[in-house]
Short mmCIF file of C-alpha atoms in Angstrom, two decimals:
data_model
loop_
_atom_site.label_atom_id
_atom_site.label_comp_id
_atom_site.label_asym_id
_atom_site.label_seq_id
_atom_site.Cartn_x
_atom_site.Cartn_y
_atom_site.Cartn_z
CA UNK W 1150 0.00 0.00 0.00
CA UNK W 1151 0.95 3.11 -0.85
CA UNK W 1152 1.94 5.66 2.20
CA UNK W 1153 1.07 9.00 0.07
CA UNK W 1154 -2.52 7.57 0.73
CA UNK W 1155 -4.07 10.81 -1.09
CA UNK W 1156 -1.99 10.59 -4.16
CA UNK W 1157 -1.87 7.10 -4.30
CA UNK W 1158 -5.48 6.07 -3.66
CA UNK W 1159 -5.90 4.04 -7.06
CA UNK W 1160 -3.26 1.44 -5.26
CA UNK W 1161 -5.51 0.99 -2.55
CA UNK W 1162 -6.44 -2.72 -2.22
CA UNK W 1163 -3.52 -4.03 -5.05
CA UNK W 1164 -0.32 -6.16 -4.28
CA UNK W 1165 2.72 -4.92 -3.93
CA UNK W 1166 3.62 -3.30 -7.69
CA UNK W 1167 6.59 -3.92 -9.85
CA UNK W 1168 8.38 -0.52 -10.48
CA UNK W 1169 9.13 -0.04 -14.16
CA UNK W 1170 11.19 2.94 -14.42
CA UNK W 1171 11.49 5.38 -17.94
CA UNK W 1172 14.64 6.21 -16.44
CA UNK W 1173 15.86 8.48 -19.94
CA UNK W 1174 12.45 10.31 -19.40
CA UNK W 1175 13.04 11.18 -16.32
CA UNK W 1176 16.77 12.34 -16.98
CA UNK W 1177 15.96 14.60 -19.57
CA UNK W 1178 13.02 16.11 -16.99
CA UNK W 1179 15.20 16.53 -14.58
CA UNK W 1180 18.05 18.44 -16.08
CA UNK W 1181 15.49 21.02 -17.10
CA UNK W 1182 13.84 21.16 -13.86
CA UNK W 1183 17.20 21.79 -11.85
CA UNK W 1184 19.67 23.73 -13.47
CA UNK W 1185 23.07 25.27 -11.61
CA UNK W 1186 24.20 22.12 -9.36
CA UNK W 1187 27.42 20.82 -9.88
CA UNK W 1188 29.86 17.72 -7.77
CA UNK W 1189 32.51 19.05 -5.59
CA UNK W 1190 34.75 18.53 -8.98
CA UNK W 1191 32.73 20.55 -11.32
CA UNK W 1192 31.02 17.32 -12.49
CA UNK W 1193 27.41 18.92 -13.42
CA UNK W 1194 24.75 16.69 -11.60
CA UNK W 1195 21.53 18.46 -12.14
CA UNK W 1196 19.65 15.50 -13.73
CA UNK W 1197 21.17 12.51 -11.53
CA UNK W 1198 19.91 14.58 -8.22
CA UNK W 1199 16.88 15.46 -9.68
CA UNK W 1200 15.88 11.75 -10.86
CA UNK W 1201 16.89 10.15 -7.10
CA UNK W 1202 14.58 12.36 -5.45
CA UNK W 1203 11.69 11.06 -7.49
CA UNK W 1204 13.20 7.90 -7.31
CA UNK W 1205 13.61 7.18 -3.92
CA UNK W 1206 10.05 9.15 -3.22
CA UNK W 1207 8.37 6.75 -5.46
CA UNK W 1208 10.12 4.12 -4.00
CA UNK W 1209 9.13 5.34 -0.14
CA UNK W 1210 5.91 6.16 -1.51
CA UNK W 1211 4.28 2.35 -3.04
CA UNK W 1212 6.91 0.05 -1.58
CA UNK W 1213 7.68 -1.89 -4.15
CA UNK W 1214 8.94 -5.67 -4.25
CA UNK W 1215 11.35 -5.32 -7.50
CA UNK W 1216 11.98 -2.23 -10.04
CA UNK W 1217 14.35 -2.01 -12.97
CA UNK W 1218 15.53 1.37 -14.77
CA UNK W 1219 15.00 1.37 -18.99
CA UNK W 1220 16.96 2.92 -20.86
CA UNK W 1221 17.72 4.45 -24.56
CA UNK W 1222 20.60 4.11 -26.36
CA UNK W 1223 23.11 6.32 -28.51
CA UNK W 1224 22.11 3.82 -31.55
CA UNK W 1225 18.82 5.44 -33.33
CA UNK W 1226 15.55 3.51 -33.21
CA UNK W 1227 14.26 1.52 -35.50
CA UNK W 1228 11.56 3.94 -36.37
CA UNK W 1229 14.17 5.80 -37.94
CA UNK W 1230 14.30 3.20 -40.73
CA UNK W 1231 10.95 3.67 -41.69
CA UNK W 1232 10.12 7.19 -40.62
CA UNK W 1233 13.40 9.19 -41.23
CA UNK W 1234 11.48 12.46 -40.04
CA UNK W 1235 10.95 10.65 -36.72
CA UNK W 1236 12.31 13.13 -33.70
CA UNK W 1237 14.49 15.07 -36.50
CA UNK W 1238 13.10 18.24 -34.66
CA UNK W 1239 14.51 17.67 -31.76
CA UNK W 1240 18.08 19.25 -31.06
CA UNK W 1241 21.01 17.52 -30.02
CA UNK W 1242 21.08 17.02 -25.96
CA UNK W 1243 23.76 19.06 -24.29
CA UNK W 1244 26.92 17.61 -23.29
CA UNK W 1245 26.07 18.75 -19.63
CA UNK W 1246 23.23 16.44 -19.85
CA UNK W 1247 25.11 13.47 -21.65
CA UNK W 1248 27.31 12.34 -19.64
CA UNK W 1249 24.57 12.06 -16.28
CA UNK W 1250 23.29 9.41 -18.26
CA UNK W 1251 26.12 6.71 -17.27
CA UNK W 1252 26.30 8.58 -14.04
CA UNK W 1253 22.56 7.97 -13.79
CA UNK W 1254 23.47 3.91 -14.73
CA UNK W 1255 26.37 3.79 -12.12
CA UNK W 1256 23.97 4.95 -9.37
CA UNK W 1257 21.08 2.18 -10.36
CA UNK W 1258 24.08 -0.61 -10.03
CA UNK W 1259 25.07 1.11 -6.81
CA UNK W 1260 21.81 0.14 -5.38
CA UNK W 1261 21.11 -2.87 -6.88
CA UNK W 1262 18.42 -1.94 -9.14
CA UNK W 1263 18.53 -3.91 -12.29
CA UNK W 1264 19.27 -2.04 -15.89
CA UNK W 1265 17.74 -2.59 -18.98
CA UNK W 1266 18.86 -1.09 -22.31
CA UNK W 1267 19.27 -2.46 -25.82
CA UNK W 1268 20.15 -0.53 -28.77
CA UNK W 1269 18.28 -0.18 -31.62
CA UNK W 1270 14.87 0.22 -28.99
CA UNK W 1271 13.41 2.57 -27.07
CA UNK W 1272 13.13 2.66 -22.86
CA UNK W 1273 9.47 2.81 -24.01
CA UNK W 1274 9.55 -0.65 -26.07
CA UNK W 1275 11.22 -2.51 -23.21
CA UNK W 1276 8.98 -1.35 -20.76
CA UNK W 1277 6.10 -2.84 -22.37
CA UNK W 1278 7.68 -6.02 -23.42
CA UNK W 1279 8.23 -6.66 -20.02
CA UNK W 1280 5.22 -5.40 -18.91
CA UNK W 1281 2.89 -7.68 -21.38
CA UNK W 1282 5.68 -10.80 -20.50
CA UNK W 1283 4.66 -10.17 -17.18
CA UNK W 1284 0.63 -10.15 -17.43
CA UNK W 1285 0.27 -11.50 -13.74
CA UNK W 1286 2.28 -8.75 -11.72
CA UNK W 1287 1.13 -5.75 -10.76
CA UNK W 1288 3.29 -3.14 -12.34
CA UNK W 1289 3.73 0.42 -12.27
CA UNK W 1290 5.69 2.90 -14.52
CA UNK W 1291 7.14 5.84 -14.12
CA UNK W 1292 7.08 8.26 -16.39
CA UNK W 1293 6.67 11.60 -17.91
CA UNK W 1294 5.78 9.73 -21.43
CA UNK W 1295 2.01 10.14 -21.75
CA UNK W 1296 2.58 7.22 -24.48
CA UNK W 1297 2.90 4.94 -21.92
CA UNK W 1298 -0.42 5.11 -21.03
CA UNK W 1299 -1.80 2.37 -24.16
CA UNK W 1300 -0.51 0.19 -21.81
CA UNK W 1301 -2.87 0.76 -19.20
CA UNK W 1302 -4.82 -1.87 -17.86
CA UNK W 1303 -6.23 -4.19 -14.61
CA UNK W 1304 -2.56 -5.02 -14.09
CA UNK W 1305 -0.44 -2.25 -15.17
CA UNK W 1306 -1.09 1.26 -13.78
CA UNK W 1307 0.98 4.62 -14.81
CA UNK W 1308 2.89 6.79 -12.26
CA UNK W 1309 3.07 10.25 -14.59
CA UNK W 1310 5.46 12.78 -13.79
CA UNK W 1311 3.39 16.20 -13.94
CA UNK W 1312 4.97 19.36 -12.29
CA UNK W 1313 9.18 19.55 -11.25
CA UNK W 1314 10.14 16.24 -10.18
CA UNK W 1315 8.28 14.80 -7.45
CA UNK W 1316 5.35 15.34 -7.70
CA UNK W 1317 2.71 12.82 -10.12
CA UNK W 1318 -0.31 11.63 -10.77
CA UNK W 1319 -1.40 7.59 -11.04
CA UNK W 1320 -3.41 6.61 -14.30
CA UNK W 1321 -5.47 3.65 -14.26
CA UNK W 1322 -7.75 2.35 -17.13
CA UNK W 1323 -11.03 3.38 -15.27
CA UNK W 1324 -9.44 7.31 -15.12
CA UNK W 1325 -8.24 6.75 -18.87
CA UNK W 1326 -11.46 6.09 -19.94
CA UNK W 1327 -13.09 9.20 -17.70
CA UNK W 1328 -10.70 11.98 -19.36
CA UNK W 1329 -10.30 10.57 -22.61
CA UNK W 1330 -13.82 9.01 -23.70
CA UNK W 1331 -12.32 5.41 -25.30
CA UNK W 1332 -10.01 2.48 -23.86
CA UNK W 1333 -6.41 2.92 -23.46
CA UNK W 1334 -5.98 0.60 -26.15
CA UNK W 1335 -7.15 3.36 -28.69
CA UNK W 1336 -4.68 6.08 -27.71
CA UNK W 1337 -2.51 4.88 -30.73
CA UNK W 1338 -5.08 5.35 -32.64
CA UNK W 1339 -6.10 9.02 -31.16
CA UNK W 1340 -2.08 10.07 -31.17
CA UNK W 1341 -1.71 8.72 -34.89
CA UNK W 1342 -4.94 11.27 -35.63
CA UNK W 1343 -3.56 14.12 -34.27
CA UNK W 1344 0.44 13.71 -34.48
CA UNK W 1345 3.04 14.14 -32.03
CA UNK W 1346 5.16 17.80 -32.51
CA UNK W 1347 7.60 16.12 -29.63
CA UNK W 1348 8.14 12.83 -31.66
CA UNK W 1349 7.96 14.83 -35.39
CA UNK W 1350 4.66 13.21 -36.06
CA UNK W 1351 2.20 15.13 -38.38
CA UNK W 1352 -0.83 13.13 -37.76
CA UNK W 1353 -3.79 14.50 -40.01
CA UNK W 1354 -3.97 18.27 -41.16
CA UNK W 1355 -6.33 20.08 -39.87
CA UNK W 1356 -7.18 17.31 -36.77
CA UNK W 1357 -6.20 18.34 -33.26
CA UNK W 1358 -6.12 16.79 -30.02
CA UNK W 1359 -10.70 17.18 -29.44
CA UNK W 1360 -11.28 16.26 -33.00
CA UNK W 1361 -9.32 12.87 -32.60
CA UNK W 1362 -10.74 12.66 -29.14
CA UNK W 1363 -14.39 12.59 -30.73
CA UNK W 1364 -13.65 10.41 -33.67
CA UNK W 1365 -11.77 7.94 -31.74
CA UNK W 1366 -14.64 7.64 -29.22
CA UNK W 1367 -17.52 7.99 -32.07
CA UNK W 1368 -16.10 4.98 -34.16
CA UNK W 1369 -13.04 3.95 -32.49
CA UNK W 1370 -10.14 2.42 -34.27
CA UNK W 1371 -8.32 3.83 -37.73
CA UNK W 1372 -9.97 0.55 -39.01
CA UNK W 1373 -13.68 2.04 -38.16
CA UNK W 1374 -12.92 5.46 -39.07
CA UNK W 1375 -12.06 4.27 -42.31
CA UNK W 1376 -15.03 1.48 -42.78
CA UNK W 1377 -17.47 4.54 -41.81
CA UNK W 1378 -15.81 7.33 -43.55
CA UNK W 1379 -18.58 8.71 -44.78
CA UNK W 1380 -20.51 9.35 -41.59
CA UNK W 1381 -17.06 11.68 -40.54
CA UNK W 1382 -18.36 15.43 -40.35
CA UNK W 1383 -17.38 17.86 -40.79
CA UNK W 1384 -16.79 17.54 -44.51
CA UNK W 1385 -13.15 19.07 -44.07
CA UNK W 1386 -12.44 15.95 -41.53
CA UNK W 1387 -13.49 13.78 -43.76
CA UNK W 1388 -11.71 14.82 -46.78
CA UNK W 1389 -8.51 14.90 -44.70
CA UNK W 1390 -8.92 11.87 -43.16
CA UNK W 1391 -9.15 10.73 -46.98
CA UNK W 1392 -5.75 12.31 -48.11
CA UNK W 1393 -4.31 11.09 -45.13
CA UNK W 1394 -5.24 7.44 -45.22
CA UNK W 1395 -1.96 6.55 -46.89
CA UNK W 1396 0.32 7.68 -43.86
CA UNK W 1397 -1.86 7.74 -40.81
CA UNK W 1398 -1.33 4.02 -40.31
CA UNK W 1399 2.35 4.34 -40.22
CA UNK W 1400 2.04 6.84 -38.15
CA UNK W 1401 0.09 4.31 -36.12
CA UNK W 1402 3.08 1.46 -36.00
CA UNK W 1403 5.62 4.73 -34.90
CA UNK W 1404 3.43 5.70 -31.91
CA UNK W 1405 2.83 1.80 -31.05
CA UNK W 1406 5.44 0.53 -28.18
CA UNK W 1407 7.10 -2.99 -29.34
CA UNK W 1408 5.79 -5.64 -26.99
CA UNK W 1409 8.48 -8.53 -27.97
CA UNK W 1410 11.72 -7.35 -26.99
CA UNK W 1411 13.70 -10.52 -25.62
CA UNK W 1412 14.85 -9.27 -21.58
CA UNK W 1413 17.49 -10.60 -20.50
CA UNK W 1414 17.03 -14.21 -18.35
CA UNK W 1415 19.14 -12.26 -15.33
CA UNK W 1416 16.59 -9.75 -15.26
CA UNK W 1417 13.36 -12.10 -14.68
CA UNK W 1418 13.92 -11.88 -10.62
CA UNK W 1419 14.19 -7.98 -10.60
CA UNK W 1420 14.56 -7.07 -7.13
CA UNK W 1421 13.71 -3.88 -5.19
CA UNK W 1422 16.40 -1.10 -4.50
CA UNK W 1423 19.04 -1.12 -1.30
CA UNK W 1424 19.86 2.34 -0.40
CA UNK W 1425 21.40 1.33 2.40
CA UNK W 1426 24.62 -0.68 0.32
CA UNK W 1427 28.24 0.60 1.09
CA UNK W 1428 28.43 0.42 -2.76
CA UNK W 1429 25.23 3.58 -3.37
CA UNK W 1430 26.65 5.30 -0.16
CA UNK W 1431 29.79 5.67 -1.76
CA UNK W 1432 28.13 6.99 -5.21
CA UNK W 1433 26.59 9.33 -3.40
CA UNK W 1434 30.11 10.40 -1.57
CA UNK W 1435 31.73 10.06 -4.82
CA UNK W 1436 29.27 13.03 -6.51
CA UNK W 1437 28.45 14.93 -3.92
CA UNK W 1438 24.96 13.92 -3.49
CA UNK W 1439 24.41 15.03 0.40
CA UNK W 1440 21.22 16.06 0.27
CA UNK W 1441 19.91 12.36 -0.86
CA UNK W 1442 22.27 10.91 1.59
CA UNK W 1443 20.79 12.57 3.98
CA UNK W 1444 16.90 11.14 2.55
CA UNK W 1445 18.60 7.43 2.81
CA UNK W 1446 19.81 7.93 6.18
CA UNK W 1447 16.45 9.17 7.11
CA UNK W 1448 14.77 6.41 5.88
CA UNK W 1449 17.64 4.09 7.37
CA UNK W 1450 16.53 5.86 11.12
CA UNK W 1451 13.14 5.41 10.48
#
């Protein structure tokens, strides 16, 4: 059970949850949240403080029995084969922000929280391959990825990220369905309708995010839409829908997370986090990190 019993109140009544982490998410977050903070070296640590403290909240808050951290890769995603627009917009990171991310790594293996990465995928693909190899845990992710949520269902529940970096908001199929009108399922669907500026996806001219709401939840998947074309008003939608039907289903397979990554056999047992190991003490000596020591010895008193 969670102990935030407010913001956790959808866990009320569920096991213990496996703690899927979008740990590149939460990086990038992070190092725009906190800006100015540096080791004792010069060593900027911005983005490894700032994902710890959600971290080890989350963790304090539901308890988990067994997380794992995802991660990307340098190696561009296979989208990119098919889609060579896909995230073209986006600038390169900055170098300040690079090199947390093996910092970020070294501090998982510090506590004994297993990572995942394989290039060539997404954090977001092997997050839901484990999550639909695992159908009879309860799972959480964390995230600030809304496209995690066509995952969401009786078993897996999202932990979303919404303001700095501690603070969230838990998404479960029954809220889903109350905010967006149609099963999580269908958000594929909805996000291929109206595109994705952040991922370089056009979706459909002219459709934005209450016009795919409605024809999502009117007909429901592309495959409906399509089949009932005709009963699409206005007659601009429809038309569009019409010029767009050679590209919105690719647009589909880019926003769809890849469900049959192989995970590694020495990941299968994932295990929950020790703070309390010589080996994450010293990480946290080693970057200057006094401020989380100080949570982990808290927690260690209490």
């Amino acid at each position: 059970m969670a102990k935030n019993a407010a913001q956790y109140d959808a866990l009320q009544g569920k096991p213990k949850p496996v703690l899927l982490i979008d740990a590149s998410g939460l990086i990038f977050r992070a190092f725009f949240s906190i800006r100015e903070l540096t080791s004792a070296g010069g060593i900027p640590i911005n983005a490894v403080y700032g994902y710890l403290s959600m971290f080890l909240k989350v963790v304090s808050d539901v308890q988990p029995k067994g997380c794992a951290a995802f991660f990307d890769t340098a190696k561009p995603s296979f989208r990119t084969e098919g889609f060579a627009q896909y995230k073209a917009n986006r600038p390169p990171p900055p170098d300040d922000l690079i090199h947390q991310f093996p910092v970020t790594i070294e501090g998982m293996e510090a506590c004994s929280c297993p990572v995942l990465l394989e290039p060539g995928f997404e954090a977001d693909d092997l997050i839901a391959s484990y999550a639909v190899q695992h159908p009879s845990e309860f799972q959480l992710i964390l995230t600030s990825d809304r496209d995690m949520l066509q995952l969401l269902d009786e078993n897996t529940y999202v932990v979303m990220q919404t303001k700095g970096v501690t603070e969230v908001k838990v998404w479960t199929p029954e809220l889903f369905h109350e905010e967006y009108g149609f099963a999580p399922r269908l958000f594929v669907d909805y996000k291929a309708l109206r595109g994705d500026p952040s991922d370089n996806i056009p979706g459909v001219k002219g459709v934005g995010e209450k016009t795919a709401q409605k024809l999502v939840a009117d007909f429901g998947a592309l495959e409906s839409i399509y089949a009932r074309l005709e009963e699409v008003k206005p007659e601009r939608i429809r038309e569009a829908l019409r010029a767009a039907k050679g590209e919105v289903f690719q647009f589909r397979e880019l926003v769809s997370l890849q469900k049959d990554c192989a995970i590694p056999p020495e990941h299968e047992g994932i295990r929950a986090p020790d703070f309390r190991r010589e080996e994450f003490l010293g990480f946290l000596d080693k970057y200057g990190l006094k401020h989380i020591k100080k949570q982990v010895e808290g927690q260690k008193e209490g």
